[in-house]
PDB file of C-alpha atoms in Angstrom:
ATOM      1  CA  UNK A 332       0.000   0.000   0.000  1.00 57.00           C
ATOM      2  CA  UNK A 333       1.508   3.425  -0.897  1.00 57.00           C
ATOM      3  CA  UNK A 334       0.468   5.309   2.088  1.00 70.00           C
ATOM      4  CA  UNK A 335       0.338   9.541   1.983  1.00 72.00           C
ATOM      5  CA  UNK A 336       2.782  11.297   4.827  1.00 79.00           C
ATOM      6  CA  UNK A 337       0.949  12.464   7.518  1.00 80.00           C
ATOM      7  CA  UNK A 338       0.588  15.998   7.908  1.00 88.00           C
ATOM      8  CA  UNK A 339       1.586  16.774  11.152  1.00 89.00           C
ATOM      9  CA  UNK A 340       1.021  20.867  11.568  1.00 89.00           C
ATOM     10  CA  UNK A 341      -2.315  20.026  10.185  1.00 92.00           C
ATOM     11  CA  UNK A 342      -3.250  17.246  12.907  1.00 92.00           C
ATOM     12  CA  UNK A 343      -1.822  19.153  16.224  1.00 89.00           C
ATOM     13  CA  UNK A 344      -4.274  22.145  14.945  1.00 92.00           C
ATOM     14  CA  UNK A 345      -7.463  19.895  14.040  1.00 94.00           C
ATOM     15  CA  UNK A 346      -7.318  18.079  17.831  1.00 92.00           C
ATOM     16  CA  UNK A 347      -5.914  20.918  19.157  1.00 93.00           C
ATOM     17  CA  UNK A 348      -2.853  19.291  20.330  1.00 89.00           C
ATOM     18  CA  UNK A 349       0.337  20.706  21.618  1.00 89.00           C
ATOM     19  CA  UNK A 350       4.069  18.902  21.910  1.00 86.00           C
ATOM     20  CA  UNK A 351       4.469  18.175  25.875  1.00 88.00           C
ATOM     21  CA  UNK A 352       7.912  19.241  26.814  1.00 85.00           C
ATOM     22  CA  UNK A 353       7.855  17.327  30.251  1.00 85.00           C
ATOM     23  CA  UNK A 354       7.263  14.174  27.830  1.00 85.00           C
ATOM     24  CA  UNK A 355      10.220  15.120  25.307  1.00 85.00           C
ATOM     25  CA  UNK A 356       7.474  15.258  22.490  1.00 87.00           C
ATOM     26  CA  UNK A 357       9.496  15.652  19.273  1.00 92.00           C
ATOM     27  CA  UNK A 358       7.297  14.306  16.559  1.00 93.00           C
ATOM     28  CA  UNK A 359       9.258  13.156  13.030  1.00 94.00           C
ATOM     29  CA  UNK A 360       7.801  14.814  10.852  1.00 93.00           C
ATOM     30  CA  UNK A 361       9.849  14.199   7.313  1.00 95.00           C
ATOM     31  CA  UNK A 362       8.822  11.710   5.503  1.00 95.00           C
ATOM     32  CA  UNK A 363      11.920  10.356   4.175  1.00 95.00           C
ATOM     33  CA  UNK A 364      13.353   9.921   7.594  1.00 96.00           C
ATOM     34  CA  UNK A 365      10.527   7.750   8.412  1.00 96.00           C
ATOM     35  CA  UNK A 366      10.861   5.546   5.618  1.00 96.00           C
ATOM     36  CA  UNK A 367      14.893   5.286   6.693  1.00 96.00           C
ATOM     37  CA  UNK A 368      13.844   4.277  10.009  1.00 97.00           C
ATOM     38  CA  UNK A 369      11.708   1.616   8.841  1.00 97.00           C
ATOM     39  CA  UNK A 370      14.170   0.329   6.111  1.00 96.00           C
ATOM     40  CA  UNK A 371      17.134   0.203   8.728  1.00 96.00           C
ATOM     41  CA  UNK A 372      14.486  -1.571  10.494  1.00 97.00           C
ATOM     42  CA  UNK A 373      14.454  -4.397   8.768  1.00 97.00           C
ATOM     43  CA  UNK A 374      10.731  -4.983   9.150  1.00 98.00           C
ATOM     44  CA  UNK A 375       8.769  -7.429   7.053  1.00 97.00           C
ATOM     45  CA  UNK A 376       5.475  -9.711   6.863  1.00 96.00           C
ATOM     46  CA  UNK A 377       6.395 -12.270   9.803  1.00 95.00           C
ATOM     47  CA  UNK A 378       7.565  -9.078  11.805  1.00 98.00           C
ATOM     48  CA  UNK A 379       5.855  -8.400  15.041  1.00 99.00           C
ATOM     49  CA  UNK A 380       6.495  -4.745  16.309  1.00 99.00           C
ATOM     50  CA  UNK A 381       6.786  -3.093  19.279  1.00 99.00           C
ATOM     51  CA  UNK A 382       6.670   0.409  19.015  1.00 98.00           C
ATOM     52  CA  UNK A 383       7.188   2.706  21.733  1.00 97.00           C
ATOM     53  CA  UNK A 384       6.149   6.592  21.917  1.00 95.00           C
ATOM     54  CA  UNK A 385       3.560   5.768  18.608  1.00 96.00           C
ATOM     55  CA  UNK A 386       3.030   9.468  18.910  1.00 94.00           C
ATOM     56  CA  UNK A 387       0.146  10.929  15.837  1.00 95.00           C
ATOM     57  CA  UNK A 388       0.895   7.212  14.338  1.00 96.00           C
ATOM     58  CA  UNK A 389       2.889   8.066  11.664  1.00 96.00           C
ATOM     59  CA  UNK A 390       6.031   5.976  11.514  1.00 97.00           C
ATOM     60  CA  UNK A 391       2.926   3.400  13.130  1.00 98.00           C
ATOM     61  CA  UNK A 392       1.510   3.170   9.970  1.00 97.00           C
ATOM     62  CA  UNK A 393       3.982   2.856   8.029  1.00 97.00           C
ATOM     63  CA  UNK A 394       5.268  -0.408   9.979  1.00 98.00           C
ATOM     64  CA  UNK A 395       2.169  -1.626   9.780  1.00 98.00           C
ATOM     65  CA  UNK A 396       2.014  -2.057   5.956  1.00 96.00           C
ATOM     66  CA  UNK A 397       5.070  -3.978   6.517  1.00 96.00           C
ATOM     67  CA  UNK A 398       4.811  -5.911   9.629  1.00 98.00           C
ATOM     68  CA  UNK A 399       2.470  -8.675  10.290  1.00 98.00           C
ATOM     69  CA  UNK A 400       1.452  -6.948  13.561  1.00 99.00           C
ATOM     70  CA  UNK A 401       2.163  -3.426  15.356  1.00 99.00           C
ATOM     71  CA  UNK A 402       1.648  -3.103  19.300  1.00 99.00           C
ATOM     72  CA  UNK A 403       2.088   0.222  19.466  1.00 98.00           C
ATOM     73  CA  UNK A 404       2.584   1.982  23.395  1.00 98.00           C
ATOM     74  CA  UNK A 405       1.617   5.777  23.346  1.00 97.00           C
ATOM     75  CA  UNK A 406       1.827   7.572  27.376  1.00 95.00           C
ATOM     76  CA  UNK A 407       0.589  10.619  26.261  1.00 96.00           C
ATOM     77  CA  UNK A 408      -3.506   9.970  26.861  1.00 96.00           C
ATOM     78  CA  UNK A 409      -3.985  13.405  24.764  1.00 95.00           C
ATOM     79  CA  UNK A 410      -2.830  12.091  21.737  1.00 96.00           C
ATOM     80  CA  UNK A 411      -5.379   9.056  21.056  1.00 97.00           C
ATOM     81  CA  UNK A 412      -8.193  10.474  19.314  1.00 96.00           C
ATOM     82  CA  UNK A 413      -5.657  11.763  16.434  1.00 96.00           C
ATOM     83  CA  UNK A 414      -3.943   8.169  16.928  1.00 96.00           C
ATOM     84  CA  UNK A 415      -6.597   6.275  17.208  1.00 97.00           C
ATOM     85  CA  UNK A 416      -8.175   7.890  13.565  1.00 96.00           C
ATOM     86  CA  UNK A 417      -4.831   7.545  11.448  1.00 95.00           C
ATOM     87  CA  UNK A 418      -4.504   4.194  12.417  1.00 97.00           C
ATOM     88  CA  UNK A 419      -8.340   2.884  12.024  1.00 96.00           C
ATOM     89  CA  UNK A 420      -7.733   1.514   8.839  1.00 96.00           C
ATOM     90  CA  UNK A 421      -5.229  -0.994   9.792  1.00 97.00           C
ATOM     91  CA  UNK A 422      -6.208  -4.078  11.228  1.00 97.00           C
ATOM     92  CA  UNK A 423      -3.044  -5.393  12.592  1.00 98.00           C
ATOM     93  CA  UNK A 424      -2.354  -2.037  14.802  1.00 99.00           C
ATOM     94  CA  UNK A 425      -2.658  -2.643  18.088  1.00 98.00           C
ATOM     95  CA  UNK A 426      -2.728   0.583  20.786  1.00 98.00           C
ATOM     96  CA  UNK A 427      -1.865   0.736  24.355  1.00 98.00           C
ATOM     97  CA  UNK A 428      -2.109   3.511  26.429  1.00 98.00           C
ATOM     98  CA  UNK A 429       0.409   3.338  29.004  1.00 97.00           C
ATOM     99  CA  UNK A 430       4.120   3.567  30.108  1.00 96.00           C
ATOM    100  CA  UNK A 431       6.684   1.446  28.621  1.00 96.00           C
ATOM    101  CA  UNK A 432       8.912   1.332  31.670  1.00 96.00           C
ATOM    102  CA  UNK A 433       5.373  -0.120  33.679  1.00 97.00           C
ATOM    103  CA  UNK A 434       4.366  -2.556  30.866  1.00 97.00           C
ATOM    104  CA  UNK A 435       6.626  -5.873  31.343  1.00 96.00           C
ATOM    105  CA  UNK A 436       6.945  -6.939  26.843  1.00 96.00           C
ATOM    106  CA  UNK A 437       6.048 -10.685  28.340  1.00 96.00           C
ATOM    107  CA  UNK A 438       2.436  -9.475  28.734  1.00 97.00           C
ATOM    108  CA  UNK A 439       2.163  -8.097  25.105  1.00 98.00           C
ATOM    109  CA  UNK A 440       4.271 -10.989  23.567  1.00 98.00           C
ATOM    110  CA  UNK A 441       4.515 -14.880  24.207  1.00 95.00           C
ATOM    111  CA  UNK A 442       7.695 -15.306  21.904  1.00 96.00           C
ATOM    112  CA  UNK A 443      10.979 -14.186  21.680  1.00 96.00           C
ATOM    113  CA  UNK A 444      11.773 -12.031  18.499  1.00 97.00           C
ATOM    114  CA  UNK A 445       9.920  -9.118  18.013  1.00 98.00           C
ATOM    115  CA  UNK A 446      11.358  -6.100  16.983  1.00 99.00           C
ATOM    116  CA  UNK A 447      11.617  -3.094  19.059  1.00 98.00           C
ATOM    117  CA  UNK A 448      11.406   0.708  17.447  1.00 98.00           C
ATOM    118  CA  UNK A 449      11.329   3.382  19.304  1.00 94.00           C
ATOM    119  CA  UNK A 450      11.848   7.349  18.987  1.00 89.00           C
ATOM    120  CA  UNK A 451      13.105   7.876  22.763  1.00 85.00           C
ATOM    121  CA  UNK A 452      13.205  11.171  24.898  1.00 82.00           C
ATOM    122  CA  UNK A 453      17.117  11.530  26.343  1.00 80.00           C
ATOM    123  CA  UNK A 454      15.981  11.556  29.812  1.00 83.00           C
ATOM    124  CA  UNK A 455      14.515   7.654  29.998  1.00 90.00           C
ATOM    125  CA  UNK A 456      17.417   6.313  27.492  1.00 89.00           C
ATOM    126  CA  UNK A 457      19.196   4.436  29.662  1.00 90.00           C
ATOM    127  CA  UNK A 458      16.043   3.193  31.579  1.00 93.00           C
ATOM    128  CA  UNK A 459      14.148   2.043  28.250  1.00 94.00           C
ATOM    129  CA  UNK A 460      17.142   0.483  27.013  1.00 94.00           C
ATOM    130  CA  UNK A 461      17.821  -1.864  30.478  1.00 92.00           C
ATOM    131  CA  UNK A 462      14.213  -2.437  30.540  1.00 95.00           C
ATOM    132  CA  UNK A 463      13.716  -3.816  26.976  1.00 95.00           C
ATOM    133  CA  UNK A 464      16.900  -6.018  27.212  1.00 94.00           C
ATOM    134  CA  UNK A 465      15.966  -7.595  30.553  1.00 92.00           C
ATOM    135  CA  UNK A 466      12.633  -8.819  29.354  1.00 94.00           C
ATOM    136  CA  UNK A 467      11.843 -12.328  30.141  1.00 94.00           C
ATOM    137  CA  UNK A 468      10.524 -12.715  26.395  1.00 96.00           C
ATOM    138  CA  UNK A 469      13.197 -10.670  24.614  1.00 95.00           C
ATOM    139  CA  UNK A 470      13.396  -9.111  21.253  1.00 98.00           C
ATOM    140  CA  UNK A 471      15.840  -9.759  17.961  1.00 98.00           C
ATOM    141  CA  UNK A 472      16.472  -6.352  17.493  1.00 98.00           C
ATOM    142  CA  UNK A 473      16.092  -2.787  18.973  1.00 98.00           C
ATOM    143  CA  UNK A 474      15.633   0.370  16.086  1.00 98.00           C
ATOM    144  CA  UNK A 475      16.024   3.275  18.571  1.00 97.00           C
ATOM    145  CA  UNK A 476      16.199   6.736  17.239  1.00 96.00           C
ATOM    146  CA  UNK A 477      18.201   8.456  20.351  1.00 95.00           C
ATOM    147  CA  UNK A 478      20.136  12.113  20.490  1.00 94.00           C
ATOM    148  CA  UNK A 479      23.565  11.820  18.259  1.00 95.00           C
ATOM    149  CA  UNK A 480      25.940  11.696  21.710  1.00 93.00           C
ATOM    150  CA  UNK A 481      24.239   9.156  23.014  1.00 93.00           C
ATOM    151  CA  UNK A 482      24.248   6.333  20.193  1.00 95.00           C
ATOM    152  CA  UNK A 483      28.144   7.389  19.815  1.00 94.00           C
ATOM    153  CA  UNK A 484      28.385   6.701  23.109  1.00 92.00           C
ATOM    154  CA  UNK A 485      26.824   3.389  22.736  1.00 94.00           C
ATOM    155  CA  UNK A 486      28.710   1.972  20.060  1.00 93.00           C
ATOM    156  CA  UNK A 487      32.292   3.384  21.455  1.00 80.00           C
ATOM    157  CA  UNK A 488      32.840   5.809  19.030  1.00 69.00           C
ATOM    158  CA  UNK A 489      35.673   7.598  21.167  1.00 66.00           C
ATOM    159  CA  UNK A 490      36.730   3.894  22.420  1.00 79.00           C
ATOM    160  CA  UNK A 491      35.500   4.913  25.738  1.00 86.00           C
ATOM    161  CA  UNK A 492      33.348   2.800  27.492  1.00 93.00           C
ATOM    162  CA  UNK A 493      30.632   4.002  29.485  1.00 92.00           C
ATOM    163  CA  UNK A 494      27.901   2.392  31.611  1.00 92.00           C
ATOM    164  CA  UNK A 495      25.186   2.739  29.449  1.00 92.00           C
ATOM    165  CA  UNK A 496      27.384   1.239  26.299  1.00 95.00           C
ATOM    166  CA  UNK A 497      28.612  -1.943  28.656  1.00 95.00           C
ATOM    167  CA  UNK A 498      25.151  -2.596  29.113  1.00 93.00           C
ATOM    168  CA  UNK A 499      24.186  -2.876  25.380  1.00 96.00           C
ATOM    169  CA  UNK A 500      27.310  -4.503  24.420  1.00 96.00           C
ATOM    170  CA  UNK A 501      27.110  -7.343  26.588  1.00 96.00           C
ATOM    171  CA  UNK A 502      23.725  -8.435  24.739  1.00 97.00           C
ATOM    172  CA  UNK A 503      23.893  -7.662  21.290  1.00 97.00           C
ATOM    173  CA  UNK A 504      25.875  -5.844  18.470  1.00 97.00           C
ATOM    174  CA  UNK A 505      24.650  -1.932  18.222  1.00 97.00           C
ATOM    175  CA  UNK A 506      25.439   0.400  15.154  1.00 97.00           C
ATOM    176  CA  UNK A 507      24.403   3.372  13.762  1.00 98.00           C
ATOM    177  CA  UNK A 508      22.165   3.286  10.636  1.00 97.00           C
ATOM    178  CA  UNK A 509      21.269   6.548   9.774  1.00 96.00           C
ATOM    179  CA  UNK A 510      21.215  10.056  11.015  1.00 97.00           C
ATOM    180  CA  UNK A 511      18.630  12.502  10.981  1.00 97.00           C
ATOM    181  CA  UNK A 512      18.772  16.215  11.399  1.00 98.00           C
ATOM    182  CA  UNK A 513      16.840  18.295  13.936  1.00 97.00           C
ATOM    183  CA  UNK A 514      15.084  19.936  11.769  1.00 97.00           C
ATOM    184  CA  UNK A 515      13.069  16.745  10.431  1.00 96.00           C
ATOM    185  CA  UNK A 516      11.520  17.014  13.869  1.00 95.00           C
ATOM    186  CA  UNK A 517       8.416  18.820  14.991  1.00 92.00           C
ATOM    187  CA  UNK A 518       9.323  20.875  17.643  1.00 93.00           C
ATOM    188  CA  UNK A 519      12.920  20.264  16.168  1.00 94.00           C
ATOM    189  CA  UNK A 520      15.255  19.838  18.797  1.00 93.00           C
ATOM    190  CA  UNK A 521      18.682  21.395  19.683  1.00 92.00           C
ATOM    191  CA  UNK A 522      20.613  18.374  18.413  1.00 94.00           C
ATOM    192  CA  UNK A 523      20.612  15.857  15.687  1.00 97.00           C
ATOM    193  CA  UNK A 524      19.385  11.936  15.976  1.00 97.00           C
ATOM    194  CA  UNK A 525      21.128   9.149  15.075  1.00 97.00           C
ATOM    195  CA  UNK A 526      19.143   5.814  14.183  1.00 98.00           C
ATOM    196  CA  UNK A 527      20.762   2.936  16.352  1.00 97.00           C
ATOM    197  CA  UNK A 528      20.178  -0.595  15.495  1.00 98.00           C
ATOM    198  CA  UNK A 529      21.198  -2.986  17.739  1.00 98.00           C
ATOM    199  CA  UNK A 530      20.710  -6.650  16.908  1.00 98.00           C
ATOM    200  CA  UNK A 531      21.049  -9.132  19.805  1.00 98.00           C
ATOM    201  CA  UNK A 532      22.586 -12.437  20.824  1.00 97.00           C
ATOM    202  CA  UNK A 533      19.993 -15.541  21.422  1.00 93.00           C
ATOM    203  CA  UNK A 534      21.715 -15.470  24.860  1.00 93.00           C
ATOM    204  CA  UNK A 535      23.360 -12.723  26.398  1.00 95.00           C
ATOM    205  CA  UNK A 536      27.221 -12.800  27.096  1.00 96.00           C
ATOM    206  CA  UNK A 537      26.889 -13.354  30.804  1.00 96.00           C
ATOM    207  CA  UNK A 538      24.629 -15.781  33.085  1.00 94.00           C
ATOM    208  CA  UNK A 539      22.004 -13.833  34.595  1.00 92.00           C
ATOM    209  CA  UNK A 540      24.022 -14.261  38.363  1.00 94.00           C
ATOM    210  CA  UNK A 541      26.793 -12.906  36.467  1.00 96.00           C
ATOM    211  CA  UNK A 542      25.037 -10.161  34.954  1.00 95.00           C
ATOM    212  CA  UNK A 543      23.709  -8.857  38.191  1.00 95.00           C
ATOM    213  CA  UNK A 544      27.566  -8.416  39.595  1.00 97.00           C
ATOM    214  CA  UNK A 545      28.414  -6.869  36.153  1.00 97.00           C
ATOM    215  CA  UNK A 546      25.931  -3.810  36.855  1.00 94.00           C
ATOM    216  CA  UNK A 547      27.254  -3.912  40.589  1.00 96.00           C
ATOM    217  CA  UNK A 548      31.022  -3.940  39.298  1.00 97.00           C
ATOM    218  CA  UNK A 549      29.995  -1.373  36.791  1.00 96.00           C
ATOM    219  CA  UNK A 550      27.679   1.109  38.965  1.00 95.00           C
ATOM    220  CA  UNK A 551      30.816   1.186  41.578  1.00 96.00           C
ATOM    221  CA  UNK A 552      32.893   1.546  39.074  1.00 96.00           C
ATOM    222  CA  UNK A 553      31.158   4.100  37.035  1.00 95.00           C
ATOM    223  CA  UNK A 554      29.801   6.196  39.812  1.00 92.00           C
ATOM    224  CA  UNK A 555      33.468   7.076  40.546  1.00 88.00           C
ATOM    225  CA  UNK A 556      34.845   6.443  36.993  1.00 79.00           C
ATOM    226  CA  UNK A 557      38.056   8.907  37.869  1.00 82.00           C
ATOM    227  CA  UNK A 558      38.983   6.660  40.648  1.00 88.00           C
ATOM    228  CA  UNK A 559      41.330   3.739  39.762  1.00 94.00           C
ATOM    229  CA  UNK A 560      39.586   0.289  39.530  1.00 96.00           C
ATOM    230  CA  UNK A 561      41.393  -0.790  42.435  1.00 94.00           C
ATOM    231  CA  UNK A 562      39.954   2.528  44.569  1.00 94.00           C
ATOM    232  CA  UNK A 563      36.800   2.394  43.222  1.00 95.00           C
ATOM    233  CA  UNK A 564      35.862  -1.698  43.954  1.00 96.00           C
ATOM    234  CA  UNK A 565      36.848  -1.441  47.275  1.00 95.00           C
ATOM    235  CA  UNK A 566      33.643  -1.283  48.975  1.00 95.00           C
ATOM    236  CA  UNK A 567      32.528  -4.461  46.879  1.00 95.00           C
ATOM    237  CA  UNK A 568      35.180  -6.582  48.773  1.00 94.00           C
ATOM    238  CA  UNK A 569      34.524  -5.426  51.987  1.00 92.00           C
ATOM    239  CA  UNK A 570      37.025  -2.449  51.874  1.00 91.00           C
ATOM    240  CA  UNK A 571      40.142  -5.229  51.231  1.00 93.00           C
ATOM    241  CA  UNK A 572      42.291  -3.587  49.192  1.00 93.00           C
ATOM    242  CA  UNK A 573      44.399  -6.761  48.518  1.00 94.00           C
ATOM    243  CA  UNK A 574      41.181  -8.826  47.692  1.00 95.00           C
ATOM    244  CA  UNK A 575      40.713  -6.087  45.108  1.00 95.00           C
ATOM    245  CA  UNK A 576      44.447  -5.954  43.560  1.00 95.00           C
ATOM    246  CA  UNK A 577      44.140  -9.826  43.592  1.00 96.00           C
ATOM    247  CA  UNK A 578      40.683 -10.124  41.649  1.00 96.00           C
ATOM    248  CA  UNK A 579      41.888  -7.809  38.901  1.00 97.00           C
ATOM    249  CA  UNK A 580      45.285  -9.265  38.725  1.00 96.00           C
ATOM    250  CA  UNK A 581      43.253 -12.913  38.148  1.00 97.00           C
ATOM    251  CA  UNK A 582      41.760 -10.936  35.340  1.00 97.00           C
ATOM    252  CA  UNK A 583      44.348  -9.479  33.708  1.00 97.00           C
ATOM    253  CA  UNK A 584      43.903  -6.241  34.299  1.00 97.00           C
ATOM    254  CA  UNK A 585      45.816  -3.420  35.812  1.00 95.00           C
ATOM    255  CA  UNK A 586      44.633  -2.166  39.383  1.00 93.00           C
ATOM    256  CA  UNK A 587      45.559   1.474  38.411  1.00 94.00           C
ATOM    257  CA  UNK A 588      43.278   1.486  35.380  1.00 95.00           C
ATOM    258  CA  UNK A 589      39.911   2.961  34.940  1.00 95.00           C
ATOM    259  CA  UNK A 590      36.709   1.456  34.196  1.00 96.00           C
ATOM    260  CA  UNK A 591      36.412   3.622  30.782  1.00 94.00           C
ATOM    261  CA  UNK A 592      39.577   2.207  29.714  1.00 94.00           C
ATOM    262  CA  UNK A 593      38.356  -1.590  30.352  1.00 95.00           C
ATOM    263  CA  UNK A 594      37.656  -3.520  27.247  1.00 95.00           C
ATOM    264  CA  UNK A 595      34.468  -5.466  26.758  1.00 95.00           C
ATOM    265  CA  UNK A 596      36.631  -8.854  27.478  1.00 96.00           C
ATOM    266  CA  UNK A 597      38.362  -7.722  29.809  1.00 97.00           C
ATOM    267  CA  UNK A 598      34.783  -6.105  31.555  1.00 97.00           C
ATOM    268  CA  UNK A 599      33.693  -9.827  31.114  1.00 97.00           C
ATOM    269  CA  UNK A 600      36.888 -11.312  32.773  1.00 98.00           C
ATOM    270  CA  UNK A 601      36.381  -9.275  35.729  1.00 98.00           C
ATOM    271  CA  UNK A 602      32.722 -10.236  36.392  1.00 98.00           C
ATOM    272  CA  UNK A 603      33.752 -13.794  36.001  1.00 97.00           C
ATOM    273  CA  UNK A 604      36.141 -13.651  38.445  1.00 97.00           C
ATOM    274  CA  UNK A 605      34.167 -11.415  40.619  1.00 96.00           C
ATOM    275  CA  UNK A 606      30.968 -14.054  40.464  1.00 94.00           C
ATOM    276  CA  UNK A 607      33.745 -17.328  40.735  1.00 90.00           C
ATOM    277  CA  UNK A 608      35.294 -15.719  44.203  1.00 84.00           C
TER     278      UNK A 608
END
């Protein structure tokens, strides 16, 4: 189906709708950047979709000609009369009024492999991000249109690691697809988006005991990340300074360096160690 773009000046005046800046409303308005999103998606007939922020619907329904089923999460209760028109006549669309950080993706999905795209406000990043790849019934792939910095960040651009890009890395493989200028945005922002696909492992890289002292190894770490390692894990092994030179000697790593300096392998040494102690 060739679908018209959405007109999305005309819509916010005909429900009388304003973009809520304590939501981070930006709504994509270009029509070729939606399209870019949903080819870097991936997206085809045996797809099923979970978007998040579906906003006036319009990169909704354009997965939805594609994907054999869209469950679509909007928070914004204002929104769903303009939503709920655009989308009417598509029967695989599926709406759901709520918070994606409250809404567990096991109660909208019963298998693994769904894809995830989402157009997410820089102040729930992080929290979106742990919360999708923690999911008891996980997706394939994540399509998350983000602020430029922060996909960078993610995929190690300046081969510094950071909390937020140890936490993607150690389940899947992200990348940047695409950029898109602020001004393809509706209020346009102060910064350009990137497009970050990340496509994940069947299992992630650590057991899920082992995970759990990765974010505690990491948060420590992290939360003091000018501190030397051997400083900064201290209060992990009881204050024991030794006990902390002696698990990051066992993983090959220096006690002077810092945890932005770590490699992913050598992040997964430690937390093997750490867990084995």
């Amino acid at each position: 189906m060739t679908l018209d773009p959405l007109r999305i000046p005309e819509l916010l005046q005909k429900y009388d709708l304003r973009p809520q800046k304590s939501l981070g409303q930006n709504f994509l308005a270009d029509h070729n950047a939606l399209l870019k999103i949903v080819r870097d998606s991936g997206v085809g007939p045996g797809d099923r979709v979970l978007e998040i922020g579906a906003g006036l619907g319009s990169l909704t329904r354009l997965l939805a000609d594609s994907a054999q089923s869209v469950t679509a999460i909007e928070i914004d209760e204002h929104l769903f009369p303009a939503l709920e028109s655009v989308t009417a006549p598509f029967s695989n669309i599926y709406l759901v009024k709520g918070d994606i950080l409250e809404i567990p993706p096991e109660t909208l999905f019963q298998e693994d492999g769904y894809l995830v795209i989402a157009n997410i406000p820089y102040y729930i990043t992080s929290a979106v991000i742990r919360h999708l790849l923690e999911a008891k019934i996980r997706p394939a792939r994540l399509v998350l249109t983000m602020q430029k910095e922060v996909a960078e960040r993610i995929i190690n651009r300046d081969e510094k690691m950071s909390l937020l890009s140890l936490s993607v890395l150690v389940y899947g493989v992200p990348r940047i697809s695409s950029q898109i200028p602020a001004q393809c945005f509706l209020p346009a922002p102060k910064v350009d988006s990137n497009v970050l696909v990340v496509d994940l492992y069947e299992q992630p890289l650590l057991t899920e005991a082992e995970m759990d002292d990765l974010f505690k190894l990491a948060h420590a770490a992290f939360n003091q990340k000018r501190k030397m390692l051997r400083n900064s894990l201290r209060p992990l092994l009881d204050g024991d300074a030794d006990a902390v030179t002696l698990t990051l000697e066992q993983a090959g790593i220096e006690p002077g360096a810092r945890p932005e300096n770590l490699t992913l392998d050598e992040w997964i040494r430690l937390v093997k160690v750490f867990t084995a102690r």
